[in-house]
XYZ file of C-alpha atoms in Angstrom:
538
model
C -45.135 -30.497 -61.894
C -44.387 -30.418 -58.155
C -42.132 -27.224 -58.577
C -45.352 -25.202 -60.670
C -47.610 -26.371 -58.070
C -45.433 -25.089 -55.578
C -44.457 -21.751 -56.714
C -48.504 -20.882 -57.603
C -49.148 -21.658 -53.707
C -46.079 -19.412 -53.160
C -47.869 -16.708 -54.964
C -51.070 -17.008 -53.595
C -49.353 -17.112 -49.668
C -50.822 -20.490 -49.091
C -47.656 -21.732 -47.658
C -45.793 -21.461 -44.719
C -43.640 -18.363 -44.657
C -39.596 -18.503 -43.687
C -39.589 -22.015 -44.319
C -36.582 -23.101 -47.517
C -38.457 -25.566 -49.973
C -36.608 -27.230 -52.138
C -37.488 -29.594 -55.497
C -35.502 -32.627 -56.011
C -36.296 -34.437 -59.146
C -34.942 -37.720 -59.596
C -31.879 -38.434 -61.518
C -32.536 -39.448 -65.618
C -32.696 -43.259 -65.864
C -34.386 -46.307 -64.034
C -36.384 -45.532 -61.630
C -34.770 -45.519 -58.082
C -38.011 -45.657 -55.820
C -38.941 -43.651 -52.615
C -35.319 -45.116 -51.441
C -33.414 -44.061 -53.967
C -34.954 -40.474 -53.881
C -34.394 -39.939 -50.038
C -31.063 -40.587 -51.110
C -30.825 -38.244 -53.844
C -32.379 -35.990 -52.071
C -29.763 -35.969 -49.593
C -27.505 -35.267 -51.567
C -29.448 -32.025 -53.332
C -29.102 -30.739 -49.986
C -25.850 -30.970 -49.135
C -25.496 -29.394 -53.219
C -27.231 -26.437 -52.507
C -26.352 -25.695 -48.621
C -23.298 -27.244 -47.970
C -22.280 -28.025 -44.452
C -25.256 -25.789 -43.523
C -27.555 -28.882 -44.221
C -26.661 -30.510 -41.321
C -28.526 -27.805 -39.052
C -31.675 -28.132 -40.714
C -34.814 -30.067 -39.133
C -35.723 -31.366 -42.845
C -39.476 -32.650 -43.676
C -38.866 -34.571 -47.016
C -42.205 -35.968 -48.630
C -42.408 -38.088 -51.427
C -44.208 -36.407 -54.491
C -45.794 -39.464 -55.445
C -43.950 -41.639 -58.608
C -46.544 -42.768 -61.306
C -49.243 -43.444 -59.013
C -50.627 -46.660 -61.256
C -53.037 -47.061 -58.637
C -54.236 -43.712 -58.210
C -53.898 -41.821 -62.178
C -55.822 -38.881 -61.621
C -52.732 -38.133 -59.649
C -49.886 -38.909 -61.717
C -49.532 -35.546 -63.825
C -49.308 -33.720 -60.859
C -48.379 -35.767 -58.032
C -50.129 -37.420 -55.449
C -48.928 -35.011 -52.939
C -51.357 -32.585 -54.444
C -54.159 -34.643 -54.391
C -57.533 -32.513 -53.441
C -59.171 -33.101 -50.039
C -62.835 -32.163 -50.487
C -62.681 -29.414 -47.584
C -61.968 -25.705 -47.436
C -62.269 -23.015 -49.382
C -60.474 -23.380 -51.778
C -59.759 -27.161 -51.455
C -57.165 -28.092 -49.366
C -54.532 -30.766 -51.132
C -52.567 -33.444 -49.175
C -49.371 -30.528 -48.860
C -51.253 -28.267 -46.604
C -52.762 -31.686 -44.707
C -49.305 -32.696 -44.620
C -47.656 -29.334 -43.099
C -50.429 -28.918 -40.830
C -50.425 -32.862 -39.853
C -46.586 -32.333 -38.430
C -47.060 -28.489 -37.393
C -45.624 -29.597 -33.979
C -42.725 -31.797 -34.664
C -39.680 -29.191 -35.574
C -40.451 -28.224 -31.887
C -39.311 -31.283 -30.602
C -36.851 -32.570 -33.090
C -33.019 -32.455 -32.961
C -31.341 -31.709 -36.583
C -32.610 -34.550 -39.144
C -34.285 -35.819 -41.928
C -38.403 -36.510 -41.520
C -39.511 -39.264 -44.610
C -43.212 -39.284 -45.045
C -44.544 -40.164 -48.053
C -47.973 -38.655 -49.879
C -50.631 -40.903 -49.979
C -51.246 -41.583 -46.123
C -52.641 -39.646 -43.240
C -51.629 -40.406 -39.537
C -54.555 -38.662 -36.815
C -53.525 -38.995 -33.057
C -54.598 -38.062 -29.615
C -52.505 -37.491 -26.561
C -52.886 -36.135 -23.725
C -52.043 -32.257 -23.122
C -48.680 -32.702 -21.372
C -47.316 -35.328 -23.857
C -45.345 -34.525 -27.091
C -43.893 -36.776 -29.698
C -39.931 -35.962 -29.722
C -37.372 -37.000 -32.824
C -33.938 -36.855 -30.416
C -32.508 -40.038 -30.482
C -29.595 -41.487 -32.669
C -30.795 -43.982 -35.342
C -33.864 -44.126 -37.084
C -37.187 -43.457 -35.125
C -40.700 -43.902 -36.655
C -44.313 -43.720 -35.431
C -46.079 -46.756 -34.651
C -49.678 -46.985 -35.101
C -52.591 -50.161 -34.104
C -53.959 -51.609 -36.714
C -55.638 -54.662 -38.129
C -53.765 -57.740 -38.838
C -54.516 -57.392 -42.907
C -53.748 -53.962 -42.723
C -50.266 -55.473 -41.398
C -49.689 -57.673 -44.858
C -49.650 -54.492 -47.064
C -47.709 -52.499 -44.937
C -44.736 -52.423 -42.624
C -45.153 -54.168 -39.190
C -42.802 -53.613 -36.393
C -41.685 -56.839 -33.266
C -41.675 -54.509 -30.422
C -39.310 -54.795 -27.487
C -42.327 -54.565 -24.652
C -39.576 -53.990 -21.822
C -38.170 -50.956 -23.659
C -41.603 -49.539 -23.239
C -41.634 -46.499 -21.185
C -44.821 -43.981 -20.847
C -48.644 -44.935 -20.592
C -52.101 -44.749 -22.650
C -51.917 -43.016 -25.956
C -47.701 -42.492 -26.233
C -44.861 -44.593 -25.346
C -41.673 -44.696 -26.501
C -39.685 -48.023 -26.866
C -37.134 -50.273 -29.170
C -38.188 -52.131 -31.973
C -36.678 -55.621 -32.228
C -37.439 -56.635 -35.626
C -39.234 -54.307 -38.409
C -41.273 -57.073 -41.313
C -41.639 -55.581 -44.412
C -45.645 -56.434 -45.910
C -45.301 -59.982 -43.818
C -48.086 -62.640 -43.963
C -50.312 -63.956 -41.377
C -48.306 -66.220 -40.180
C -44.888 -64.374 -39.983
C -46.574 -62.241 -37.805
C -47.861 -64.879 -35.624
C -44.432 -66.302 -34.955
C -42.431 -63.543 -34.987
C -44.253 -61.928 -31.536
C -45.371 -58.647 -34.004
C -49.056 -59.877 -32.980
C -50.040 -57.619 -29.598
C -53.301 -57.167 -27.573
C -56.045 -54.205 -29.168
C -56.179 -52.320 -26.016
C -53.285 -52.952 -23.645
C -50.711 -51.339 -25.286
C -47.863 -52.904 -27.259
C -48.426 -56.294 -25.355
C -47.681 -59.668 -27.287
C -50.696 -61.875 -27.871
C -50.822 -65.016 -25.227
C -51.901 -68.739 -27.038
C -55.469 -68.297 -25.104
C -56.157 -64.532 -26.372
C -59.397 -64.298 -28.366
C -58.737 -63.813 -32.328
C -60.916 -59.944 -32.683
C -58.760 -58.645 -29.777
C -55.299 -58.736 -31.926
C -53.799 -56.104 -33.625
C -50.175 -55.408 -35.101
C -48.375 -51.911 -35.038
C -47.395 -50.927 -38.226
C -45.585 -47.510 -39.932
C -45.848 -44.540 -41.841
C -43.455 -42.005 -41.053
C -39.749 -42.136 -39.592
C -36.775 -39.364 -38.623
C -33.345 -40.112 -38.742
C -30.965 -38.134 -37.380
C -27.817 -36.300 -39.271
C -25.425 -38.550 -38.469
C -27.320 -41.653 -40.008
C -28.366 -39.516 -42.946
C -24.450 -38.250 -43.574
C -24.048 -42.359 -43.469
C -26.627 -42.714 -46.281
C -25.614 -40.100 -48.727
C -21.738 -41.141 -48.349
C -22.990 -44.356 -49.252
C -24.942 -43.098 -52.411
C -21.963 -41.216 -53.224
C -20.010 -43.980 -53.363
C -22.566 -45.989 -55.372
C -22.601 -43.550 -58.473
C -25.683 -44.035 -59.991
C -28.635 -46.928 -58.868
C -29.654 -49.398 -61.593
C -32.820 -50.304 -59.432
C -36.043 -49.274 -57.133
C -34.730 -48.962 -53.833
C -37.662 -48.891 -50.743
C -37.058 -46.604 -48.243
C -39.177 -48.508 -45.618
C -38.504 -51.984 -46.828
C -34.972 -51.623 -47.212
C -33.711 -49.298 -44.586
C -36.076 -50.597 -41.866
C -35.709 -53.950 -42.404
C -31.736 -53.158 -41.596
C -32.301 -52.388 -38.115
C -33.167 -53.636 -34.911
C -31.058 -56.609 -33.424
C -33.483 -59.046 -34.455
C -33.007 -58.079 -37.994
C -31.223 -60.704 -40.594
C -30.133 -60.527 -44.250
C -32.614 -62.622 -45.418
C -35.289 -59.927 -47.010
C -32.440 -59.076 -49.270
C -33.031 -61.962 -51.650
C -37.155 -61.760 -51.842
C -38.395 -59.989 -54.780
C -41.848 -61.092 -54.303
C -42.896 -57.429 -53.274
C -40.449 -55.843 -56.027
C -42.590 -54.885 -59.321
C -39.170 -54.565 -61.585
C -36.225 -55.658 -59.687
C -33.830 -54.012 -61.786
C -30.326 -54.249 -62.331
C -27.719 -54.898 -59.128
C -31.055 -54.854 -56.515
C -29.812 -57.773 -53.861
C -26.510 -56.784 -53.926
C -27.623 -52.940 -53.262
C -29.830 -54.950 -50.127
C -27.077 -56.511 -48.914
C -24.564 -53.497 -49.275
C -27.597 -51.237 -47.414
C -27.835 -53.635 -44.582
C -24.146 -54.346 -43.761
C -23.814 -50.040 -43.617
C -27.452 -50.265 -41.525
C -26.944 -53.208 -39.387
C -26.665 -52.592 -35.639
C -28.488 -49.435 -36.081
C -31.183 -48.441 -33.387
C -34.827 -48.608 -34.230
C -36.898 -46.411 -31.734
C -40.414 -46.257 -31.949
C -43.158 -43.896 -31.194
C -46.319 -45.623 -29.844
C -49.461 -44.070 -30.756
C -51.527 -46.115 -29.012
C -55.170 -43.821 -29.647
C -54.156 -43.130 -33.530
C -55.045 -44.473 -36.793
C -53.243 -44.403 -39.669
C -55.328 -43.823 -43.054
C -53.587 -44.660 -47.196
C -55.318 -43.221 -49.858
C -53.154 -44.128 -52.696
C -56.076 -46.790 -54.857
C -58.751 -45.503 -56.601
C -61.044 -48.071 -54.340
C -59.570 -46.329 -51.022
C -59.901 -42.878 -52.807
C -63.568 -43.578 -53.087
C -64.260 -45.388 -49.752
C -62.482 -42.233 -47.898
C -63.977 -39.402 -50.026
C -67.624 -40.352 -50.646
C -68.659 -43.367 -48.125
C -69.320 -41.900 -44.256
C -65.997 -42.882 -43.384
C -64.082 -42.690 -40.002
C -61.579 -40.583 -41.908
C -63.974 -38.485 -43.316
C -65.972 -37.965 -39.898
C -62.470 -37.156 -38.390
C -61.615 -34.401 -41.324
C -64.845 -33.193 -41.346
C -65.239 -33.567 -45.739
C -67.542 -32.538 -47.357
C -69.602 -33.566 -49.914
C -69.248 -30.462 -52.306
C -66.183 -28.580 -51.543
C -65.205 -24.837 -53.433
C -67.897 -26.007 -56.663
C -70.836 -24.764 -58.243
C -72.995 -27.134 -57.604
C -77.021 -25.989 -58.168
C -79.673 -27.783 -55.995
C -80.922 -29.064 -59.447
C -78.444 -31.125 -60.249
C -79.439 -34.397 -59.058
C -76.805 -36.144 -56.669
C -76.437 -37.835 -53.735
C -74.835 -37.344 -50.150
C -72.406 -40.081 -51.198
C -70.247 -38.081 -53.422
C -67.172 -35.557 -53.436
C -68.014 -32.610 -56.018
C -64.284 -30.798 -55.439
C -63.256 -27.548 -57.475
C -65.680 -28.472 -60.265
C -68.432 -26.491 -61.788
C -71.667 -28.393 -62.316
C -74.505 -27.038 -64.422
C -78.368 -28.294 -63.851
C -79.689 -30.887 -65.413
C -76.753 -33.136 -64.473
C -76.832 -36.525 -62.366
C -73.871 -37.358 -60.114
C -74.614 -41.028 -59.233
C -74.009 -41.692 -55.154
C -69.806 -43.230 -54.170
C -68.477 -40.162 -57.059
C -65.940 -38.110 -56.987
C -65.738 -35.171 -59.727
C -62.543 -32.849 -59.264
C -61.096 -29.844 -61.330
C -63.999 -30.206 -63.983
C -66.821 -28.942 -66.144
C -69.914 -31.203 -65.927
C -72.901 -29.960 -68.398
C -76.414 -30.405 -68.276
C -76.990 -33.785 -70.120
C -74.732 -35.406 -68.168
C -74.994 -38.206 -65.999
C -72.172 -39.671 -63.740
C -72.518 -43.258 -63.104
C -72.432 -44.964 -59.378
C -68.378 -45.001 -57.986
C -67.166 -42.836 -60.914
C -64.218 -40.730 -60.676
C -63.972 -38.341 -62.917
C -60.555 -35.396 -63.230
C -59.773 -32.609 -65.124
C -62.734 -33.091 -68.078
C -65.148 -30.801 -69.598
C -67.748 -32.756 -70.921
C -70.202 -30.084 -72.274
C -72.439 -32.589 -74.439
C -74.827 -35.238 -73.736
C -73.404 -38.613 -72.238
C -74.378 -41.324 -70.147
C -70.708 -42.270 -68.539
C -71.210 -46.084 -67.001
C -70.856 -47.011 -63.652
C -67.328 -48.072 -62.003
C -65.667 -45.285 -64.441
C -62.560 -43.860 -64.084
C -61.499 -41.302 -66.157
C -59.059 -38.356 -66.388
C -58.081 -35.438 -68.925
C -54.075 -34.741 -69.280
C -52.849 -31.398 -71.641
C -49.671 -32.761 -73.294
C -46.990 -30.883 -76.136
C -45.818 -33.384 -78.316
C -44.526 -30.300 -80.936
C -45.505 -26.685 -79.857
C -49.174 -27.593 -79.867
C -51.418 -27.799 -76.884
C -53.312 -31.074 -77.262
C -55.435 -33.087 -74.893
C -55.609 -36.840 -74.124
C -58.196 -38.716 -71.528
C -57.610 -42.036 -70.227
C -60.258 -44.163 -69.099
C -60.589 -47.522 -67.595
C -63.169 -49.551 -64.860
C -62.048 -48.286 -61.210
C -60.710 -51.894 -60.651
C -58.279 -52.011 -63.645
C -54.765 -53.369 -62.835
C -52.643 -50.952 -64.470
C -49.624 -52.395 -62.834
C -50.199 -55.799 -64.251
C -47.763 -56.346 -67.228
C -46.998 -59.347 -69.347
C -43.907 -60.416 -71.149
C -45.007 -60.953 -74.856
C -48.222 -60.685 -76.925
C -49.228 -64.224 -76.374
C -50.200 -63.561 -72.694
C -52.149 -59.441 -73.541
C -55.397 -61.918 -73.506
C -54.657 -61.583 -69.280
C -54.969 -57.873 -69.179
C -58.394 -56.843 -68.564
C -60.256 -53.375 -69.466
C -63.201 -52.469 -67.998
C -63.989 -56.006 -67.851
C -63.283 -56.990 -71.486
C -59.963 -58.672 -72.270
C -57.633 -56.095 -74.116
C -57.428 -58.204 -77.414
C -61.564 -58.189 -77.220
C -61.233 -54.061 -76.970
C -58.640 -54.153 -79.659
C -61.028 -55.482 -82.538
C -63.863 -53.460 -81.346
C -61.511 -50.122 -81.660
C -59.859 -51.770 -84.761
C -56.500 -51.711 -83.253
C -53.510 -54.235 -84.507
C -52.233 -56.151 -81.312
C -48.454 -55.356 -82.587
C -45.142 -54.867 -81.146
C -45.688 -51.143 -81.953
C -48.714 -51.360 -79.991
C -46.618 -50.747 -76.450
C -44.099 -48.433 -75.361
C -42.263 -50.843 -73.576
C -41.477 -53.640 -74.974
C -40.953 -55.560 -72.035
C -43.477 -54.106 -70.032
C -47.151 -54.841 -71.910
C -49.512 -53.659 -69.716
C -52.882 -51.129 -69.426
C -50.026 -48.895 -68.727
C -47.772 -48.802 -71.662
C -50.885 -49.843 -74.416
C -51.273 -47.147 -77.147
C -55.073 -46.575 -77.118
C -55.527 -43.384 -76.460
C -56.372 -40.775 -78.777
C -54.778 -37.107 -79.313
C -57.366 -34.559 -80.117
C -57.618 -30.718 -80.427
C -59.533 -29.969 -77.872
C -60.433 -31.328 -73.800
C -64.204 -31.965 -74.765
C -63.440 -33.392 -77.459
C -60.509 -35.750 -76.177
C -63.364 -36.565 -73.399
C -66.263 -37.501 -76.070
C -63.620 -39.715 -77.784
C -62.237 -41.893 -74.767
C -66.227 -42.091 -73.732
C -66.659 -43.110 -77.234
C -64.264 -46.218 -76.727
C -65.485 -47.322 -73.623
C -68.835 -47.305 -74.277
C -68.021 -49.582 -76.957
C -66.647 -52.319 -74.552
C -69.256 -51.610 -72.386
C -72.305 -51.948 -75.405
C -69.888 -54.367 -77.018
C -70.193 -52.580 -79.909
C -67.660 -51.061 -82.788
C -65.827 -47.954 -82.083
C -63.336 -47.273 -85.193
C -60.146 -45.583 -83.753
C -58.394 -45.759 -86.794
C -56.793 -41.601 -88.108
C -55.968 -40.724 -84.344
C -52.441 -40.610 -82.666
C -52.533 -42.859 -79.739
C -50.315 -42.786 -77.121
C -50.172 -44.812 -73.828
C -50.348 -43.177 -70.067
C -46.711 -43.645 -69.812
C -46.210 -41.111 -73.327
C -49.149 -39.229 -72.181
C -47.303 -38.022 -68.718
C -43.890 -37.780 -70.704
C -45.619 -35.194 -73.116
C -47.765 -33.502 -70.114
C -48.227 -29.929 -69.916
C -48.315 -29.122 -66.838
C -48.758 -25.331 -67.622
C -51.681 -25.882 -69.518
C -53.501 -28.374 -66.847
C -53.114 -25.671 -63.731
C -54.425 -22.709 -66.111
C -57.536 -24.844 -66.640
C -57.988 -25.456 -62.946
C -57.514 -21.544 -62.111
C -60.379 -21.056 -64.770
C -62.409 -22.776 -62.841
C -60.802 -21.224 -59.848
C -61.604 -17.839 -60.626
C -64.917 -18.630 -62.097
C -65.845 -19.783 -58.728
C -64.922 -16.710 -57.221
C -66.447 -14.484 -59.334
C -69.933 -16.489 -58.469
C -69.296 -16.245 -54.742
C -68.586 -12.717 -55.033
C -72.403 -12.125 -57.235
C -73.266 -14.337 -54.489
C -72.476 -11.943 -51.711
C -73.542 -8.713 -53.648
């Protein structure tokens, strides 16, 4: 997916020219997480260029994994998620490339990690730049609330390493705490001052002045990344998911100790071999300098849930004052349809006569005129060209898949809030997993499904995620009219026979994607677009 997306921006000049970009997919078997593919990645580079590799000022972004959180981007990849801005839409790439325009300026050969779902917007003054030129690991540090702090990573500052004043400093980092609580922040000294800088809160401070700093991207220089790919080398193949924030960062730093190595409480499948991989990682890591970038007037933004998706892209954000979005980006979009200015319309063509309730998004999609789009609806990559009242709190999104040599189409659909990470051991417990607030075994006898062993395609893993309930059809409208058809049924609590359909889960559905098939349908809409501006102008 990430290498068709690519090339078609390649062809249409929409990325940076004399620049080498290079696709690394991961390795066949377990997954390896963000971790694991840094290192892989590594190693694809030293593959293709050798020696050479060690030159390069290297921006490596995570595509995105399954995004569970986020589907409407796990066909493609979060890292082309659309922004609703430009024309045509700018995706997270071009936010991305144009986000660290300024860095290879300043940076001494090594390897930038960012991942895809988060945006980082700064301000210093004229005559201050951010540099990458120290040994070690460096990363940007960035104020933020204390609960922001307990879902991402959090950083003890050194405050007499600090040197520079207002909105950069550089400094040490003593300590780096990996999604900590409340309190390990408290008593660990992460817990600074909003306002004065990277200053440790005193026992007397009042409780809405605090903040923590916490991360989102880091550099490491060659001669750390040559440590990290001998290391994979010598590892062969990983057996498990592998952070490359949690478990590199939490290495470093010469308050750091080997005690994150044995807590799994973060880890959604531990996987075979992962504490001893910890504890390998941090006795090759340990002693290793942390430097940090404080970006003291910055604010660090993650869009990777469906309920941040729709707080950043429809509500009147900070992030979406800062970016400038807009409510109907690249679309046809006639002042008949009803909607509101709480929405995000991107790359879509709308026909009158449809409602768009207020806190949608609609991307890459065909909306016709007797529909009507619930309140907080996201809704990707349909053409729903018949009558249909879709419910509020809806998500839903159309994937092209090949199981033989046929084109066929499959849409999931679920409520907004859905846990599709949440799995459960054995059928006993499926009663736990809730769609679209129905219990799955409720939705199962309305759809007259068998709750089976066959019913999953993991048999370990029994989840929203792996559940075969979603049917094959011949055709995108029709795929659409037959998902609404099933959750209308949980929603009316009323019978919706599913029976004489293939059904395959979201896990089969993006190992059967056509990827091909899903970008031609968004240039049809492209180029119908076009063609209307064009009539437009004449």
């Amino acid at each position: 997916a990430f290498r068709a997306q690519l090339e078609e921006k390649r062809r249409r000049g929409q990325l940076p020219r004399g620049v080498r970009y290079l696709v690394c997919a991961d390795p066949p078997g377990p997954r390896i997480g963000n971790g694991g593919s840094t290192l892989h990645a590594l190693r694809c580079l030293e593959e293709q260029y050798g020696d050479q590799w060690t030159s390069f000022t290297v921006l490596l972004i995570h595509s995105g994994g399954c995004s569970q959180r986020l589907p409407n981007a796990s066909a493609l990849g979060k890292i082309f998620t659309a922004l609703p801005l430009g024309h045509p839409v700018y995706q997270m790439l071009e936010l991305k490339l144009a986000m660290y325009l300024d860095f290879p300026r300043h940076m001494k050969p090594g390897v930038l990690v960012t991942c895809s779902d988060d945006i980082e917007l700064y301000s210093t003054a004229a005559t201050e730049t951010i540099t990458f030129d120290k040994p070690g690991f460096t990363a940007l540090a960035h104020p933020s609330e204390l609960a922001v702090g307990t879902t991402h990573g959090v950083f003890v500052l050194d405050p007499s390493s600090l040197s520079g004043e207002g909105g950069l400093q550089y400094g040490s980092c003593h300590r780096f705490l990996h999604k900590p609580d409340l309190q390990t922040m408290q008593q660990s000294g992460a817990v600074c001052v909003r306002g004065a800088g990277p200053q440790p809160t005193s026992p007397g401070s009042h409780r809405g002045s605090e903040c923590v700093y916490t991360d989102s991207v880091f550099y490491m220089d060659h001669g750390t990344a040559r440590r990290l790919l001998l290391f994979y080398k010598q590892m062969g193949t990983l057996g498990c998911e592998i952070d490359a924030y949690g478990d590199f960062l939490q290495a470093l730093g010469p308050g750091a100790t080997p005690d994150y190595t044995r807590n799994t409480s973060n880890v959604s499948k531990e996987g075979s071999g992962l504490v001893a991989v910890r504890q390998q990682l941090f006795s090759l890591l340990q002693g290793t300098a942390l430097n940090v970038i404080v970006l003291n007037n910055s604010q660090f933004y993650h869009v990777g849930t469906t309920q941040e998706y729709l707080l950043h892209f429809t509500a009147e954000s900070k992030l979406s004052f800062e970016l400038g979005l807009q409510p109907v980006a690249f679309s046809i979009f006639p002042e008949r349809a009803k909607s509101s200015d709480q929405l995000s319309i991107m790359q879509s063509i709308l026909e009158p006569g449809c409602v768009v309730g207020p806190g949608s998004v609609v991307e890459f999609s065909r909306i016709g005129p007797g529909v009507s789009v619930g309140k907080g609806c996201i809704v990707s990559g349909s053409c729903i060209n018949f009558s249909v009242d879709i419910p509020s709190n809806c998500f839903l999104s159309s994937v092209s898949v090949k199981i033989t040599d046929q084109v066929e189409f499959v849409t999931m659909v679920f409520g907004v809030g859905d846990d599709l990470k949440k799995s459960v051991k054995s059928l006993s417990e499926i009663h736990s997993l809730q769609f679209f607030g129905a219990s799955l075994p409720e939705c199962l006898d309305l759809w007259s499904i068998e709750a089976s062993d066959q019913l999953f395609s993991e048999d370990t893993r029994l989840g929203l995620w792996t559940a075969r309930i979603f049917p094959v059809c011949s055709t995108l409208s029709e795929s659409v009219r037959v998902s609404l058809g099933m959750l209308n049924s949980v929603h009316h609590r009323s019978a919706f026979k599913l029976s004489g359909f293939q059904l395959l889960s979201v896990e089969e559905m993006l190992a059967y994607k056509d990827v091909e098939d899903m970008l031609k349908f968004r240039k049809q809409i492209y180029d119908e677009i076009c063609l209307q501006r064009q009539k437009e102008k004449s």
